[in-house]
Every structure is written in C-alpha cells, then in structure tokens.
Amino acid sequence: MTVATAPGKIILLGEHAVVYGRPAIAVPVQQVRATAEVVNLSQAPPGEVRIEAPDVHFSAWLRDTPPTHPLRLLLRLCLEELRLKEFPALGLRVTSTIPVAAGMGSGAAVSVAIIRAIGQHFGRPIPVGRQSALAFEVEKLYHGTPSGIDNTVIAFERPVHYARGQPAATFRIAKPFHLVIADSGQPSPTAHAVAQVRQQWERQPERYEALFDAIGQTTESACRAIQEGRVADLGPLMDHNQALLEAMRLTTPLLRKLMEAARAAGALGAKLSGAGLGGNMIALAMPDRIAAIETALRAAGAVRSLHTEVRT
Ligand code: PMV
C-alpha cells in the first residue's frame, strides 16, 4: 500500500482579485490534511479502479462514475504523466480532515494527495511543479477560471506569493505569527462566489477593477510587512482587505459576527478567507489572546476553530 498526504491552505489576502491577475498570498495549514492510499487489486482486471471516500460516503468503480467526474480526469492525467498505457487494477481510498467547501483547499489537497500516492506507488514520484499543474487541471472542473493559487500553495507546502502568469514565489516570514481560523459552518460555494463577482465585474467594470487594484496593493503591503517582521501592521491590512471584500458582497451576517467577536476578543485584524459567502474567517492573534479569541468565536457561532502558527 502507498500512502501520501497534502495539507490544507488558507489565503491570507488577495482572494478573488487573484482571479483577475492581482497578487494573493497563501500559506499551507499542516494541521489538516487529505490522505490518499493506493493498493493493487489482484481480483479485478487491469484498468479498473475502486474508489472509497468514506468521509463523503462515496464508494464506486471509476467506470461507473459520470464522464465529468474529477477523478476520471485526475487519473487520466496521472497515467499520461507516468507514460503508462493502463493502470493495473487499483484501489484508491481518500480521506481528509480538511473541511469541505470552507475555503481551505480541500479539493486541491485531495488531488495533490492522489497525484503523490500514484507517483510513489509506481516508483516514480511526480515533481512538485507537475503536481501543482495536474491539480490545476482538475481545479478547472470545479470552477472554470481558477487562479491557480490553491494547487500551488498545497503542492509546494510553502507560503506563496501568487499572481497568474508569474512564477509562484515563496516568501520569507521574518517573524512567525498566529492565526485563528474559524469555520462559519455555512458552505462557501467557490463556483457561485466567483460567478457572482464576474457578473458584478461585467456590470461595473471600472468599480471592480478599482476594487481589485486596491486588494492587490493591500496584499503587496501585507507581504512586505510579513517579510519585514512587522506583524502588528498586518492586522489593519487584513481589516482593509475585508472591507474591500465586503464591498464585493462576499460577507454573510454570520461571518461579520465572527469577525467582530474576534476583534472584540483582541484580534489585531480579521477577514474572510477563500471564496466567501460562508466558509472560514481568519483572525490575527497575539499568542496570549489565542484562547480568548477561539472561545469568543465559538460563542459567536463558529462550528470549529483551529490555531496555526505561520512560519517559513
Ligand atoms: O474558497 P477557495 O479555497 O476555493 O478559494 C477561492 C479563491 C478565489 O480567489 C475566490 C478563487 C481562485 O481561484 O483563486
């Protein structure tokens, strides 16, 4: 049996604007992971793949899945990558502790874990850059215009400064800092949120271009603050990014309530993370406020929260 994993991720700043060519920064979240296990099946004919994904109560033979199923594309891409004509019969089991549709990259992490497991299973580990590229192809099935940030940060497992068309760059975190991540429990439908922004952008191109520019500038300022160890400067920049996302109508009353609770409990800044309309928010926390912020977030309605230290 071959086992491989991939982490979750969180976007620090720049979501949505990144779809329109502006920069975004994201970090891996190692506490939550997707895991893929691959085994040879002796009793089935070559080419057959049995998929088990107990977390989502999914169990099927690949051939019985619809032609548009993401795993079909993913396994075909892996086959081509390894220059194999056909897989022997395989069992593929996928599990994940990454909340689904919550802005933590669960889809991309599942793809990367599978790509890693398949490569290792055939004794030919797939290079990280290719893992990212293959996962990107699958991301396109989820929503037509992914920026590519999820697959990049998850495959490289490093803080990433990402802008479409530029090589992904990792950046130095001069001074580690702490984030509390809290899940609103409301699903964050990436495709829907991205489509909503596109519609608004088509209606009001100048206004949206200006919003994207402002998000891009805020992201660059935050990236500099992180590289220079100015952690306290990061809070107001997160708040400003949040105000811009609010102007794009991506916040919900519950997300707003969570952000207010976090700030009242001492967070230096807070914003939604990912596609919005639900999903996760993040709060920048000094170490002595982490517990209080988590308690406040749960009391305000977060279904779960976790704390992560962001370091290079
Ligand atoms: O919610 P997530 O993790 O799928 O992140 C979406 C981030 C967007 O910028 C809204 C879309 C994208 O492709 O970058």
Short mmCIF file of C-alpha atoms and ligand atoms in Angstrom, two decimals:
data_model
loop_
_atom_site.label_atom_id
_atom_site.label_comp_id
_atom_site.label_asym_id
_atom_site.label_seq_id
_atom_site.Cartn_x
_atom_site.Cartn_y
_atom_site.Cartn_z
CA MET A 1 0.00 0.00 0.00
CA THR A 2 1.23 3.52 -0.76
CA VAL A 3 0.07 6.47 1.33
CA ALA A 4 0.56 10.16 0.60
CA THR A 5 -0.89 13.31 2.10
CA ALA A 6 -1.27 17.00 1.26
CA PRO A 7 -2.06 19.92 3.58
CA GLY A 8 -4.92 22.38 3.64
CA LYS A 9 -4.33 26.02 2.87
CA ILE A 10 -5.57 29.41 3.82
CA ILE A 11 -5.48 32.56 1.69
CA LEU A 12 -4.09 35.42 3.78
CA LEU A 13 -5.00 38.23 1.40
CA GLY A 14 -5.98 38.72 -2.23
CA GLU A 15 -8.74 36.19 -2.93
CA HIS A 16 -10.99 36.96 -5.92
CA ALA A 17 -8.70 39.76 -7.15
CA VAL A 18 -6.22 36.95 -7.88
CA VAL A 19 -8.64 35.58 -10.50
CA TYR A 20 -8.16 38.94 -12.30
CA GLY A 21 -4.38 38.86 -12.29
CA ARG A 22 -3.68 40.63 -9.00
CA PRO A 23 -1.40 39.02 -6.40
CA ALA A 24 -2.59 36.92 -3.49
CA ILE A 25 -0.69 35.33 -0.63
CA ALA A 26 -1.49 31.99 0.92
CA VAL A 27 0.04 29.59 3.41
CA PRO A 28 -0.30 25.85 3.95
CA VAL A 29 -2.16 24.65 7.05
CA GLN A 30 -0.42 21.48 8.13
CA GLN A 31 -2.86 20.51 10.91
CA VAL A 32 -5.49 19.47 8.39
CA ARG A 33 -4.61 17.10 5.57
CA ALA A 34 -6.00 15.00 2.75
CA THR A 35 -4.71 11.41 2.57
CA ALA A 36 -4.70 9.04 -0.41
CA GLU A 37 -3.96 5.32 -0.17
CA VAL A 38 -3.29 3.23 -3.27
CA VAL A 39 -3.26 -0.59 -3.35
CA ASN A 40 -3.06 -3.12 -6.14
CA LEU A 41 -6.23 -5.15 -6.51
CA SER A 42 -5.48 -8.69 -7.53
CA GLN A 43 -9.03 -9.74 -8.30
CA ALA A 44 -10.06 -7.05 -10.78
CA PRO A 45 -8.96 -6.69 -14.42
CA PRO A 46 -6.35 -4.04 -15.37
CA GLY A 47 -7.70 -0.53 -15.72
CA GLU A 48 -10.33 -0.94 -13.02
CA VAL A 49 -10.15 1.48 -10.10
CA ARG A 50 -12.20 1.06 -6.95
CA ILE A 51 -12.70 4.37 -5.16
CA GLU A 52 -13.55 4.68 -1.49
CA ALA A 53 -14.12 8.09 0.10
CA PRO A 54 -15.78 7.26 3.42
CA ASP A 55 -15.85 10.90 4.63
CA VAL A 56 -18.28 11.79 1.85
CA HIS A 57 -19.95 8.34 1.80
CA PHE A 58 -18.68 7.68 -1.69
CA SER A 59 -17.79 4.23 -2.95
CA ALA A 60 -17.75 3.29 -6.65
CA TRP A 61 -15.84 1.77 -9.54
CA LEU A 62 -14.30 4.52 -11.65
CA ARG A 63 -16.02 3.21 -14.78
CA ASP A 64 -19.43 3.76 -13.13
CA THR A 65 -18.76 7.43 -12.37
CA PRO A 66 -20.06 10.12 -14.75
CA PRO A 67 -17.65 11.07 -17.57
CA THR A 68 -17.19 14.50 -15.98
CA HIS A 69 -16.13 13.13 -12.59
CA PRO A 70 -12.94 14.91 -11.45
CA LEU A 71 -11.25 11.61 -10.53
CA ARG A 72 -11.54 10.42 -14.12
CA LEU A 73 -9.61 13.42 -15.33
CA LEU A 74 -7.12 13.20 -12.47
CA LEU A 75 -6.32 9.52 -13.02
CA ARG A 76 -6.02 10.01 -16.78
CA LEU A 77 -3.59 12.88 -16.17
CA CYS A 78 -1.55 10.70 -13.79
CA LEU A 79 -1.46 7.90 -16.34
CA GLU A 80 -0.20 10.29 -19.04
CA GLU A 81 2.31 11.84 -16.64
CA LEU A 82 3.78 8.41 -15.87
CA ARG A 83 3.59 7.47 -19.57
CA LEU A 84 1.67 4.32 -18.75
CA LYS A 85 -0.85 2.79 -21.14
CA GLU A 86 -3.04 1.43 -18.40
CA PHE A 87 -3.00 1.08 -14.63
CA PRO A 88 -3.16 -2.37 -13.09
CA ALA A 89 -6.37 -2.72 -11.08
CA LEU A 90 -6.12 -0.29 -8.19
CA GLY A 91 -7.92 0.54 -5.00
CA LEU A 92 -7.92 4.22 -4.11
CA ARG A 93 -9.04 5.35 -0.68
CA VAL A 94 -9.32 9.06 0.06
CA THR A 95 -9.84 10.61 3.47
CA SER A 96 -9.48 14.18 4.62
CA THR A 97 -9.61 16.27 7.77
CA ILE A 98 -9.89 19.47 5.69
CA PRO A 99 -13.38 20.97 5.94
CA VAL A 100 -15.10 20.73 2.54
CA ALA A 101 -16.27 23.91 0.76
CA ALA A 102 -14.82 26.05 3.51
CA GLY A 103 -12.03 27.89 1.70
CA MET A 104 -9.28 25.57 2.88
CA GLY A 105 -8.47 23.99 -0.45
CA SER A 106 -9.88 20.53 0.25
CA GLY A 107 -10.41 19.79 -3.46
CA ALA A 108 -6.87 20.72 -4.45
CA ALA A 109 -5.42 18.86 -1.45
CA VAL A 110 -7.28 15.67 -2.39
CA SER A 111 -5.94 15.99 -5.95
CA VAL A 112 -2.35 16.54 -4.79
CA ALA A 113 -2.51 13.65 -2.29
CA ILE A 114 -3.74 11.31 -5.05
CA ILE A 115 -1.10 12.52 -7.53
CA ARG A 116 1.61 11.93 -4.90
CA ALA A 117 0.29 8.49 -3.95
CA ILE A 118 0.02 7.32 -7.56
CA GLY A 119 3.52 8.56 -8.46
CA GLN A 120 5.05 6.88 -5.41
CA HIS A 121 3.07 3.70 -5.94
CA PHE A 122 4.67 3.28 -9.36
CA GLY A 123 8.12 4.22 -8.04
CA ARG A 124 8.13 7.49 -9.98
CA PRO A 125 7.35 10.39 -7.66
CA ILE A 126 5.83 13.27 -9.62
CA PRO A 127 7.79 16.54 -9.18
CA VAL A 128 6.10 19.23 -7.10
CA GLY A 129 5.67 21.63 -10.03
CA ARG A 130 3.91 18.92 -12.02
CA GLN A 131 1.73 18.00 -9.02
CA SER A 132 0.59 21.61 -8.99
CA ALA A 133 0.00 21.71 -12.76
CA LEU A 134 -2.05 18.48 -12.78
CA ALA A 135 -4.14 19.58 -9.79
CA PHE A 136 -4.79 22.88 -11.60
CA GLU A 137 -6.39 20.99 -14.50
CA VAL A 138 -8.82 19.39 -12.04
CA GLU A 139 -9.50 22.73 -10.30
CA LYS A 140 -10.81 23.97 -13.65
CA LEU A 141 -13.65 21.45 -13.38
CA TYR A 142 -14.79 22.96 -10.09
CA HIS A 143 -14.94 26.48 -11.42
CA GLY A 144 -13.93 27.50 -14.91
CA THR A 145 -11.43 30.20 -14.01
CA PRO A 146 -9.34 29.12 -11.01
CA SER A 147 -6.44 31.43 -10.30
CA GLY A 148 -4.12 28.51 -9.54
CA ILE A 149 -3.26 29.64 -6.03
CA ASP A 150 -4.76 26.61 -4.23
CA ASN A 151 -2.87 23.95 -6.15
CA THR A 152 0.34 26.00 -5.92
CA VAL A 153 0.41 26.54 -2.14
CA ILE A 154 -0.74 22.99 -1.45
CA ALA A 155 1.75 21.27 -3.76
CA PHE A 156 4.72 23.42 -2.68
CA GLU A 157 3.73 23.43 1.03
CA ARG A 158 5.33 26.87 1.43
CA PRO A 159 3.99 30.40 1.89
CA VAL A 160 3.26 31.53 -1.66
CA HIS A 161 3.01 34.91 -3.35
CA TYR A 162 0.99 34.13 -6.41
CA ALA A 163 -0.03 36.11 -9.46
CA ARG A 164 -1.30 34.45 -12.59
CA GLY A 165 1.27 34.22 -15.36
CA GLN A 166 4.19 34.80 -12.99
CA PRO A 167 6.26 32.02 -11.50
CA ALA A 168 4.95 31.31 -7.99
CA ALA A 169 7.33 32.77 -5.44
CA THR A 170 7.72 31.72 -1.87
CA PHE A 171 8.39 34.47 0.65
CA ARG A 172 10.20 34.75 3.94
CA ILE A 173 8.25 35.07 7.14
CA ALA A 174 10.62 37.16 9.21
CA LYS A 175 8.68 36.65 12.41
CA PRO A 176 6.20 33.77 12.87
CA PHE A 177 2.66 34.87 13.60
CA HIS A 178 -0.52 33.22 14.81
CA LEU A 179 -3.85 32.85 13.08
CA VAL A 180 -7.10 31.59 14.44
CA ILE A 181 -9.17 30.03 11.67
CA ALA A 182 -12.88 29.69 12.35
CA ASP A 183 -15.48 27.96 10.22
CA SER A 184 -18.88 29.61 9.91
CA GLY A 185 -20.35 26.21 9.04
CA GLN A 186 -22.05 27.83 6.07
CA PRO A 187 -20.83 26.32 2.81
CA SER A 188 -18.63 28.55 0.69
CA PRO A 189 -19.56 27.71 -2.90
CA THR A 190 -16.44 28.78 -4.79
CA ALA A 191 -18.00 28.48 -8.25
CA HIS A 192 -21.00 30.53 -7.19
CA ALA A 193 -18.95 33.25 -5.48
CA VAL A 194 -16.56 33.51 -8.44
CA ALA A 195 -19.52 33.72 -10.85
CA GLN A 196 -21.17 36.41 -8.72
CA VAL A 197 -18.02 38.54 -8.78
CA ARG A 198 -17.72 38.05 -12.55
CA GLN A 199 -21.29 39.19 -13.08
CA GLN A 200 -20.73 42.31 -10.99
CA TRP A 201 -17.43 42.99 -12.76
CA GLU A 202 -19.18 42.76 -16.15
CA ARG A 203 -21.83 45.20 -14.94
CA GLN A 204 -19.47 47.65 -13.26
CA PRO A 205 -16.03 47.04 -14.75
CA GLU A 206 -14.41 50.27 -13.54
CA ARG A 207 -15.61 49.87 -9.97
CA TYR A 208 -14.49 46.26 -9.79
CA GLU A 209 -11.12 46.91 -11.44
CA ALA A 210 -10.54 49.60 -8.79
CA LEU A 211 -11.53 47.16 -6.02
CA PHE A 212 -9.16 44.52 -7.42
CA ASP A 213 -6.35 47.10 -7.62
CA ALA A 214 -6.94 48.11 -4.01
CA ILE A 215 -6.89 44.45 -2.92
CA GLY A 216 -3.68 43.89 -4.90
CA GLN A 217 -1.99 46.88 -3.22
CA THR A 218 -3.14 45.76 0.23
CA THR A 219 -1.78 42.28 -0.47
CA GLU A 220 1.62 43.67 -1.51
CA SER A 221 1.78 45.85 1.62
CA ALA A 222 0.94 42.83 3.77
CA CYS A 223 3.55 40.69 2.04
CA ARG A 224 6.19 43.35 2.77
CA ALA A 225 5.05 43.60 6.41
CA ILE A 226 5.39 39.81 6.78
CA GLN A 227 8.84 39.78 5.18
CA GLU A 228 9.98 42.59 7.46
CA GLY A 229 8.53 41.06 10.62
CA ARG A 230 6.00 43.89 11.17
CA VAL A 231 3.27 41.57 12.43
CA ALA A 232 1.18 44.33 14.04
CA ASP A 233 0.94 46.12 10.67
CA LEU A 234 -0.67 43.05 9.18
CA GLY A 235 -3.90 43.40 11.23
CA PRO A 236 -5.15 46.69 9.73
CA LEU A 237 -4.23 45.43 6.26
CA MET A 238 -6.39 42.33 6.81
CA ASP A 239 -9.23 44.57 8.00
CA HIS A 240 -8.86 46.73 4.90
CA ASN A 241 -8.90 43.68 2.61
CA GLN A 242 -12.05 42.56 4.42
CA ALA A 243 -13.71 45.94 3.82
CA LEU A 244 -12.99 45.53 0.10
CA LEU A 245 -14.45 42.00 0.11
CA GLU A 246 -17.46 43.38 1.94
CA ALA A 247 -17.89 45.94 -0.84
CA MET A 248 -17.98 42.99 -3.23
CA ARG A 249 -20.84 41.49 -1.17
CA LEU A 250 -18.99 38.35 -0.21
CA THR A 251 -19.64 38.53 3.53
CA THR A 252 -22.56 37.00 5.40
CA PRO A 253 -24.08 38.23 8.67
CA LEU A 254 -22.52 35.25 10.48
CA LEU A 255 -19.04 35.90 9.05
CA ARG A 256 -19.42 39.54 10.08
CA LYS A 257 -20.42 38.48 13.58
CA LEU A 258 -17.41 36.17 13.85
CA MET A 259 -15.02 38.90 12.74
CA GLU A 260 -16.49 41.36 15.22
CA ALA A 261 -16.23 38.78 18.02
CA ALA A 262 -12.59 38.08 17.16
CA ARG A 263 -11.68 41.77 17.12
CA ALA A 264 -13.53 42.36 20.41
CA ALA A 265 -11.52 39.49 21.94
CA GLY A 266 -8.25 41.12 20.93
CA ALA A 267 -7.57 40.05 17.33
CA LEU A 268 -5.32 42.51 15.53
CA GLY A 269 -7.28 42.05 12.32
CA ALA A 270 -9.78 39.68 10.75
CA LYS A 271 -11.13 38.80 7.32
CA LEU A 272 -12.92 36.07 5.46
CA SER A 273 -10.63 33.66 3.66
CA GLY A 274 -11.33 31.92 0.37
CA ALA A 275 -14.36 32.43 -1.78
CA GLY A 276 -16.61 33.87 0.95
CA LEU A 277 -20.42 33.76 1.20
CA GLY A 278 -19.67 31.36 4.06
CA GLY A 279 -16.68 29.21 4.87
CA ASN A 280 -13.80 30.35 7.02
CA MET A 281 -12.60 33.58 8.51
CA ILE A 282 -9.13 34.21 9.89
CA ALA A 283 -8.04 36.37 12.80
CA LEU A 284 -4.53 37.58 13.54
CA ALA A 285 -3.80 36.83 17.20
CA MET A 286 -1.02 37.61 19.62
CA PRO A 287 -0.15 34.36 21.47
CA ASP A 288 -1.74 35.49 24.75
CA ARG A 289 -5.09 36.16 23.03
CA ILE A 290 -5.44 32.92 21.06
CA ALA A 291 -7.55 31.05 23.64
CA ALA A 292 -9.83 34.04 24.28
CA ILE A 293 -10.36 34.60 20.56
CA GLU A 294 -11.20 30.93 19.97
CA THR A 295 -13.68 30.97 22.86
CA ALA A 296 -15.29 34.16 21.54
CA LEU A 297 -15.55 32.72 18.04
CA ARG A 298 -17.25 29.54 19.24
CA ALA A 299 -19.65 31.58 21.36
CA ALA A 300 -20.46 33.70 18.30
CA GLY A 301 -21.41 30.61 16.29
CA ALA A 302 -18.26 29.14 14.73
CA VAL A 303 -18.72 25.39 14.24
CA ARG A 304 -14.99 24.76 14.65
CA SER A 305 -11.83 26.71 15.07
CA LEU A 306 -8.16 25.96 14.94
CA HIS A 307 -4.99 27.83 15.62
CA THR A 308 -2.00 27.76 13.32
CA GLU A 309 1.44 29.31 13.60
CA VAL A 310 2.52 30.72 10.26
CA ARG A 311 6.24 30.31 9.66
CA THR A 312 8.53 29.77 6.70
O1 PMV B 1 -12.57 29.08 -1.35
P1 PMV B 1 -11.42 28.52 -2.07
O2 PMV B 1 -10.41 27.88 -1.22
O3 PMV B 1 -11.81 27.68 -3.23
O4 PMV B 1 -10.61 29.77 -2.66
C1 PMV B 1 -11.13 30.51 -3.71
C2 PMV B 1 -10.20 31.62 -4.01
C3 PMV B 1 -10.68 32.50 -5.15
O5 PMV B 1 -9.73 33.55 -5.29
C4 PMV B 1 -12.04 33.10 -4.83
C5 PMV B 1 -10.79 31.72 -6.44
C6 PMV B 1 -9.46 31.33 -7.04
O6 PMV B 1 -9.48 30.51 -7.96
O7 PMV B 1 -8.41 31.86 -6.64
#
